């Protein structure tokens, strides 16, 4: 079995970890949206909020891509952003967990190197 093939049990774990991250991030976005909307006192601020919401949705949709060939990279990004933890992957093959951790470290290096 190659490293991009997901077993049935791994798919179940991946779906759970993914959906938990989605729900946590949506809750944060909703909280921020409500705070911004409550503070919108002028039409200009209202339209700024609409732009923020559109960009946030675009970023969210780009980040949360549940396609199995992409999941190692998606999980690496979520791990780097501290939206999930390695312990969440209990039950996945050790090789996959290590691969996700390596990808996360490489992303961190790339981000820090770009600063």
Tab-separated table of N, CA and C in Angstrom:
chain	number	residue	atom	x	y	z
A	1	UNK	N	0.850	-1.178	0.000
A	1	UNK	CA	0.000	0.000	0.000
A	1	UNK	C	0.896	1.241	0.000
A	2	UNK	N	0.666	2.155	-0.938
A	2	UNK	CA	1.531	3.343	-0.958
A	2	UNK	C	1.057	4.363	0.060
A	3	UNK	N	1.882	5.385	0.266
A	3	UNK	CA	1.623	6.330	1.357
A	3	UNK	C	0.432	7.254	1.125
A	4	UNK	N	-0.088	7.273	-0.098
A	4	UNK	CA	-1.250	8.126	-0.342
A	4	UNK	C	-2.562	7.357	-0.246
A	5	UNK	N	-2.494	6.034	-0.083
A	5	UNK	CA	-3.707	5.230	0.043
A	5	UNK	C	-4.159	5.218	1.498
A	6	UNK	N	-5.434	5.471	1.689
A	6	UNK	CA	-6.019	5.514	3.032
A	6	UNK	C	-6.856	4.264	3.251
A	7	UNK	N	-6.620	3.569	4.347
A	7	UNK	CA	-7.450	2.418	4.693
A	7	UNK	C	-8.809	2.932	5.187
A	8	UNK	N	-9.764	2.024	5.299
A	8	UNK	CA	-11.100	2.418	5.774
A	8	UNK	C	-11.028	3.020	7.181
A	9	UNK	N	-10.225	2.428	8.060
A	9	UNK	CA	-10.137	2.972	9.423
A	9	UNK	C	-9.436	4.332	9.428
A	10	UNK	N	-8.429	4.499	8.571
A	10	UNK	CA	-7.760	5.798	8.478
A	10	UNK	C	-8.708	6.864	7.930
A	11	UNK	N	-9.535	6.493	6.980
A	11	UNK	CA	-10.511	7.441	6.429
A	11	UNK	C	-11.470	7.929	7.506
A	12	UNK	N	-11.877	7.032	8.372
A	12	UNK	CA	-12.792	7.388	9.458
A	12	UNK	C	-12.119	8.385	10.413
A	13	UNK	N	-10.877	8.101	10.770
A	13	UNK	CA	-10.109	8.993	11.651
A	13	UNK	C	-9.897	10.341	10.974
A	14	UNK	N	-9.510	10.312	9.702
A	14	UNK	CA	-9.254	11.550	8.956
A	14	UNK	C	-10.512	12.415	8.900
A	15	UNK	N	-11.646	11.793	8.631
A	15	UNK	CA	-12.911	12.542	8.547
A	15	UNK	C	-13.227	13.195	9.900
A	16	UNK	N	-13.035	12.449	10.993
A	16	UNK	CA	-13.313	12.979	12.332
A	16	UNK	C	-12.407	14.164	12.648
A	17	UNK	N	-11.110	14.001	12.421
A	17	UNK	CA	-10.144	15.071	12.709
A	17	UNK	C	-10.464	16.301	11.856
A	18	UNK	N	-10.743	16.073	10.593
A	18	UNK	CA	-11.057	17.151	9.657
A	18	UNK	C	-12.304	17.910	10.109
A	19	UNK	N	-13.376	17.185	10.403
A	19	UNK	CA	-14.636	17.828	10.770
A	19	UNK	C	-14.531	18.567	12.106
A	20	UNK	N	-13.763	18.032	13.040
A	20	UNK	CA	-13.560	18.740	14.305
A	20	UNK	C	-12.840	20.065	14.066
A	21	UNK	N	-11.843	20.048	13.191
A	21	UNK	CA	-11.119	21.288	12.872
A	21	UNK	C	-12.045	22.277	12.163
A	22	UNK	N	-12.848	21.786	11.235
A	22	UNK	CA	-13.811	22.637	10.524
A	22	UNK	C	-14.744	23.307	11.529
A	23	UNK	N	-15.315	22.536	12.434
A	23	UNK	CA	-16.274	23.081	13.393
A	23	UNK	C	-15.631	24.109	14.310
A	24	UNK	N	-14.404	23.837	14.763
A	24	UNK	CA	-13.710	24.802	15.632
A	24	UNK	C	-13.443	26.103	14.887
A	25	UNK	N	-12.972	25.995	13.645
A	25	UNK	CA	-12.671	27.223	12.910
A	25	UNK	C	-13.945	27.981	12.553
A	26	UNK	N	-15.004	27.278	12.187
A	26	UNK	CA	-16.270	27.965	11.902
A	26	UNK	C	-16.791	28.701	13.126
A	27	UNK	N	-16.635	28.106	14.293
A	27	UNK	CA	-17.075	28.776	15.522
A	27	UNK	C	-16.283	30.061	15.745
A	28	UNK	N	-14.977	30.021	15.485
A	28	UNK	CA	-14.156	31.227	15.632
A	28	UNK	C	-14.558	32.301	14.623
A	29	UNK	N	-14.803	31.883	13.390
A	29	UNK	CA	-15.215	32.829	12.348
A	29	UNK	C	-16.562	33.452	12.715
A	30	UNK	N	-17.470	32.631	13.195
A	30	UNK	CA	-18.798	33.130	13.568
A	30	UNK	C	-18.698	34.149	14.698
A	31	UNK	N	-17.865	33.865	15.683
A	31	UNK	CA	-17.677	34.792	16.801
A	31	UNK	C	-17.131	36.124	16.301
A	32	UNK	N	-16.126	36.056	15.434
A	32	UNK	CA	-15.550	37.292	14.904
A	32	UNK	C	-16.558	38.044	14.035
A	33	UNK	N	-17.318	37.309	13.226
A	33	UNK	CA	-18.338	37.931	12.386
A	33	UNK	C	-19.365	38.687	13.240
A	34	UNK	N	-19.837	38.057	14.298
A	34	UNK	CA	-20.834	38.692	15.163
A	34	UNK	C	-20.275	39.950	15.814
A	35	UNK	N	-19.027	39.883	16.251
A	35	UNK	CA	-18.402	41.055	16.869
A	35	UNK	C	-18.263	42.177	15.850
A	36	UNK	N	-17.835	41.838	14.651
A	36	UNK	CA	-17.688	42.863	13.617
A	36	UNK	C	-19.041	43.443	13.223
A	37	UNK	N	-20.042	42.576	13.082
A	37	UNK	CA	-21.375	43.043	12.689
A	37	UNK	C	-21.958	43.953	13.767
A	38	UNK	N	-21.747	43.601	15.020
A	38	UNK	CA	-22.255	44.426	16.116
A	38	UNK	C	-21.598	45.801	16.119
A	39	UNK	N	-20.372	45.867	15.638
A	39	UNK	CA	-19.650	47.137	15.613
A	39	UNK	C	-19.851	47.938	14.342
A	40	UNK	N	-20.595	47.397	13.391
A	40	UNK	CA	-20.809	48.086	12.119
A	40	UNK	C	-21.849	49.191	12.301
A	41	UNK	N	-21.379	50.419	12.359
A	41	UNK	CA	-22.277	51.555	12.605
A	41	UNK	C	-22.534	52.400	11.352
A	42	UNK	N	-21.763	52.143	10.302
A	42	UNK	CA	-21.935	52.920	9.072
A	42	UNK	C	-21.994	51.966	7.879
A	43	UNK	N	-22.566	52.421	6.769
A	43	UNK	CA	-22.587	51.579	5.565
A	43	UNK	C	-21.176	51.175	5.107
A	44	UNK	N	-20.201	52.071	5.245
A	44	UNK	CA	-18.837	51.722	4.835
A	44	UNK	C	-18.309	50.525	5.620
A	45	UNK	N	-18.563	50.531	6.908
A	45	UNK	CA	-18.110	49.414	7.751
A	45	UNK	C	-18.872	48.144	7.385
A	46	UNK	N	-20.144	48.283	7.052
A	46	UNK	CA	-20.941	47.129	6.643
A	46	UNK	C	-20.338	46.497	5.384
A	47	UNK	N	-19.967	47.332	4.400
A	47	UNK	CA	-19.396	46.792	3.165
A	47	UNK	C	-18.009	46.210	3.402
A	48	UNK	N	-17.248	46.792	4.320
A	48	UNK	CA	-15.953	46.211	4.690
A	48	UNK	C	-16.150	44.821	5.281
A	49	UNK	N	-17.201	44.680	6.086
A	49	UNK	CA	-17.510	43.387	6.689
A	49	UNK	C	-17.842	42.362	5.598
A	50	UNK	N	-18.569	42.798	4.619
A	50	UNK	CA	-18.910	41.891	3.517
A	50	UNK	C	-17.643	41.440	2.797
A	51	UNK	N	-16.710	42.343	2.573
A	51	UNK	CA	-15.437	41.985	1.945
A	51	UNK	C	-14.635	41.026	2.813
A	52	UNK	N	-14.599	41.284	4.121
A	52	UNK	CA	-13.897	40.392	5.048
A	52	UNK	C	-14.510	38.996	5.010
A	53	UNK	N	-15.836	38.947	5.018
A	53	UNK	CA	-16.534	37.663	5.008
A	53	UNK	C	-16.247	36.891	3.713
A	54	UNK	N	-16.252	37.572	2.586
A	54	UNK	CA	-15.965	36.932	1.297
A	54	UNK	C	-14.546	36.356	1.292
A	55	UNK	N	-13.571	37.144	1.767
A	55	UNK	CA	-12.181	36.680	1.805
A	55	UNK	C	-12.031	35.521	2.780
A	56	UNK	N	-12.672	35.622	3.936
A	56	UNK	CA	-12.599	34.555	4.928
A	56	UNK	C	-13.168	33.262	4.359
A	57	UNK	N	-14.275	33.355	3.655
A	57	UNK	CA	-14.893	32.172	3.039
A	57	UNK	C	-13.972	31.566	1.997
A	58	UNK	N	-13.365	32.390	1.177
A	58	UNK	CA	-12.442	31.908	0.141
A	58	UNK	C	-11.250	31.194	0.789
A	59	UNK	N	-10.663	31.807	1.824
A	59	UNK	CA	-9.533	31.198	2.533
A	59	UNK	C	-9.945	29.879	3.197
A	60	UNK	N	-11.116	29.870	3.806
A	60	UNK	CA	-11.623	28.675	4.475
A	60	UNK	C	-11.803	27.536	3.468
A	61	UNK	N	-12.449	27.834	2.350
A	61	UNK	CA	-12.693	26.805	1.333
A	61	UNK	C	-11.389	26.267	0.752
A	62	UNK	N	-10.399	27.131	0.615
A	62	UNK	CA	-9.094	26.696	0.105
A	62	UNK	C	-8.392	25.793	1.117
A	63	UNK	N	-8.482	26.149	2.384
A	63	UNK	CA	-7.798	25.403	3.439
A	63	UNK	C	-8.424	24.031	3.669
A	64	UNK	N	-9.733	23.973	3.736
A	64	UNK	CA	-10.423	22.736	4.108
A	64	UNK	C	-10.834	21.963	2.859
A	65	UNK	N	-9.881	21.279	2.289
A	65	UNK	CA	-10.049	20.502	1.059
A	65	UNK	C	-9.996	19.021	1.428
A	66	UNK	N	-11.164	18.401	1.567
A	66	UNK	CA	-11.194	16.993	1.970
A	66	UNK	C	-11.155	16.091	0.742
A	67	UNK	N	-9.999	16.023	0.145
A	67	UNK	CA	-9.724	15.049	-0.918
A	67	UNK	C	-8.526	14.251	-0.420
A	68	UNK	N	-8.657	12.929	-0.427
A	68	UNK	CA	-7.622	12.101	0.180
A	68	UNK	C	-6.212	12.389	-0.335
A	69	UNK	N	-6.014	12.625	-1.637
A	69	UNK	CA	-4.639	12.926	-2.073
A	69	UNK	C	-4.077	14.222	-1.470
A	70	UNK	N	-4.950	15.107	-0.991
A	70	UNK	CA	-4.536	16.390	-0.431
A	70	UNK	C	-4.445	16.393	1.087
A	71	UNK	N	-5.003	15.391	1.738
A	71	UNK	CA	-5.182	15.447	3.189
A	71	UNK	C	-3.892	15.559	3.992
A	72	UNK	N	-2.826	14.892	3.562
A	72	UNK	CA	-1.580	15.020	4.318
A	72	UNK	C	-1.136	16.478	4.374
A	73	UNK	N	-1.277	17.177	3.275
A	73	UNK	CA	-0.883	18.589	3.213
A	73	UNK	C	-1.877	19.448	3.999
A	74	UNK	N	-3.156	19.156	3.865
A	74	UNK	CA	-4.180	19.890	4.628
A	74	UNK	C	-3.922	19.721	6.122
A	75	UNK	N	-3.693	18.495	6.541
A	75	UNK	CA	-3.430	18.246	7.957
A	75	UNK	C	-2.136	18.902	8.415
A	76	UNK	N	-1.136	18.925	7.564
A	76	UNK	CA	0.125	19.594	7.917
A	76	UNK	C	-0.112	21.079	8.154
A	77	UNK	N	-0.905	21.695	7.299
A	77	UNK	CA	-1.219	23.113	7.479
A	77	UNK	C	-1.983	23.350	8.777
A	78	UNK	N	-2.979	22.514	9.040
A	78	UNK	CA	-3.767	22.655	10.260
A	78	UNK	C	-2.902	22.418	11.500
A	79	UNK	N	-1.977	21.498	11.390
A	79	UNK	CA	-1.048	21.228	12.487
A	79	UNK	C	-0.149	22.439	12.718
A	80	UNK	N	0.385	23.006	11.662
A	80	UNK	CA	1.251	24.181	11.766
A	80	UNK	C	0.491	25.365	12.357
A	81	UNK	N	-0.780	25.511	12.001
A	81	UNK	CA	-1.609	26.605	12.520
A	81	UNK	C	-2.162	26.296	13.914
A	82	UNK	N	-1.813	25.136	14.440
A	82	UNK	CA	-2.264	24.702	15.771
A	82	UNK	C	-3.787	24.545	15.843
A	83	UNK	N	-4.377	24.152	14.740
A	83	UNK	CA	-5.819	23.880	14.700
A	83	UNK	C	-6.100	22.424	15.068
A	84	UNK	N	-5.057	21.584	14.939
A	84	UNK	CA	-5.130	20.186	15.353
A	84	UNK	C	-3.803	19.833	16.012
A	85	UNK	N	-3.770	18.674	16.654
A	85	UNK	CA	-2.546	18.206	17.294
A	85	UNK	C	-2.223	16.804	16.773
A	86	UNK	N	-0.955	16.431	16.829
A	86	UNK	CA	-0.543	15.102	16.362
A	86	UNK	C	-1.314	13.987	17.075
A	87	UNK	N	-1.652	14.199	18.338
A	87	UNK	CA	-2.377	13.180	19.096
A	87	UNK	C	-3.741	12.868	18.472
A	88	UNK	N	-4.268	13.789	17.693
A	88	UNK	CA	-5.560	13.579	17.034
A	88	UNK	C	-5.515	12.431	16.042
A	89	UNK	N	-4.304	12.100	15.584
A	89	UNK	CA	-4.141	11.098	14.535
A	89	UNK	C	-3.948	9.682	15.059
A	90	UNK	N	-4.171	9.491	16.354
A	90	UNK	CA	-4.016	8.154	16.925
A	90	UNK	C	-4.869	7.174	16.123
A	91	UNK	N	-4.231	6.123	15.655
A	91	UNK	CA	-4.922	5.132	14.844
A	91	UNK	C	-4.486	5.149	13.393
A	92	UNK	N	-3.865	6.260	12.966
A	92	UNK	CA	-3.296	6.287	11.620
A	92	UNK	C	-1.970	5.542	11.626
A	93	UNK	N	-1.552	5.085	10.459
A	93	UNK	CA	-0.246	4.446	10.364
A	93	UNK	C	0.830	5.439	10.785
A	94	UNK	N	1.819	4.942	11.513
A	94	UNK	CA	2.897	5.792	12.009
A	94	UNK	C	3.594	6.532	10.867
A	95	UNK	N	3.757	5.870	9.738
A	95	UNK	CA	4.420	6.501	8.578
A	95	UNK	C	3.640	7.740	8.122
A	96	UNK	N	2.322	7.640	8.152
A	96	UNK	CA	1.500	8.785	7.727
A	96	UNK	C	1.617	9.929	8.731
A	97	UNK	N	1.575	9.605	10.012
A	97	UNK	CA	1.709	10.634	11.046
A	97	UNK	C	3.055	11.343	10.900
A	98	UNK	N	4.110	10.569	10.686
A	98	UNK	CA	5.440	11.152	10.512
A	98	UNK	C	5.499	12.025	9.259
A	99	UNK	N	4.844	11.572	8.193
A	99	UNK	CA	4.814	12.358	6.952
A	99	UNK	C	4.100	13.690	7.176
A	100	UNK	N	2.958	13.667	7.851
A	100	UNK	CA	2.216	14.897	8.146
A	100	UNK	C	3.085	15.826	8.988
A	101	UNK	N	3.760	15.280	9.992
A	101	UNK	CA	4.638	16.088	10.853
A	101	UNK	C	5.784	16.691	10.042
A	102	UNK	N	6.355	15.927	9.127
A	102	UNK	CA	7.436	16.457	8.263
A	102	UNK	C	6.915	17.588	7.383
A	103	UNK	N	5.745	17.397	6.795
A	103	UNK	CA	5.146	18.446	5.969
A	103	UNK	C	4.907	19.710	6.794
A	104	UNK	N	4.397	19.539	8.021
A	104	UNK	CA	4.133	20.688	8.895
A	104	UNK	C	5.431	21.425	9.208
A	105	UNK	N	6.495	20.675	9.484
A	105	UNK	CA	7.797	21.292	9.776
A	105	UNK	C	8.318	22.041	8.552
A	106	UNK	N	8.138	21.463	7.374
A	106	UNK	CA	8.581	22.126	6.146
A	106	UNK	C	7.781	23.402	5.903
A	107	UNK	N	6.484	23.373	6.163
A	107	UNK	CA	5.659	24.573	6.027
A	107	UNK	C	6.125	25.657	6.996
A	108	UNK	N	6.401	25.249	8.221
A	108	UNK	CA	6.871	26.196	9.234
A	108	UNK	C	8.184	26.830	8.793
A	109	UNK	N	9.077	25.998	8.283
A	109	UNK	CA	10.368	26.498	7.783
A	109	UNK	C	10.168	27.486	6.650
A	110	UNK	N	9.274	27.141	5.723
A	110	UNK	CA	9.011	28.022	4.570
A	110	UNK	C	8.433	29.353	5.037
A	111	UNK	N	7.501	29.304	5.984
A	111	UNK	CA	6.894	30.543	6.488
A	111	UNK	C	7.927	31.377	7.222
A	112	UNK	N	8.708	30.744	8.087
A	112	UNK	CA	9.727	31.470	8.839
A	112	UNK	C	10.846	31.982	7.930
A	113	UNK	N	11.167	31.229	6.901
A	113	UNK	CA	12.186	31.663	5.950
A	113	UNK	C	11.740	32.833	5.102
A	114	UNK	N	10.421	32.946	4.903
A	114	UNK	CA	9.877	34.032	4.086
A	114	UNK	C	9.786	35.348	4.879
A	115	UNK	N	9.959	35.271	6.190
A	115	UNK	CA	9.831	36.477	7.028
A	115	UNK	C	11.088	37.282	7.017
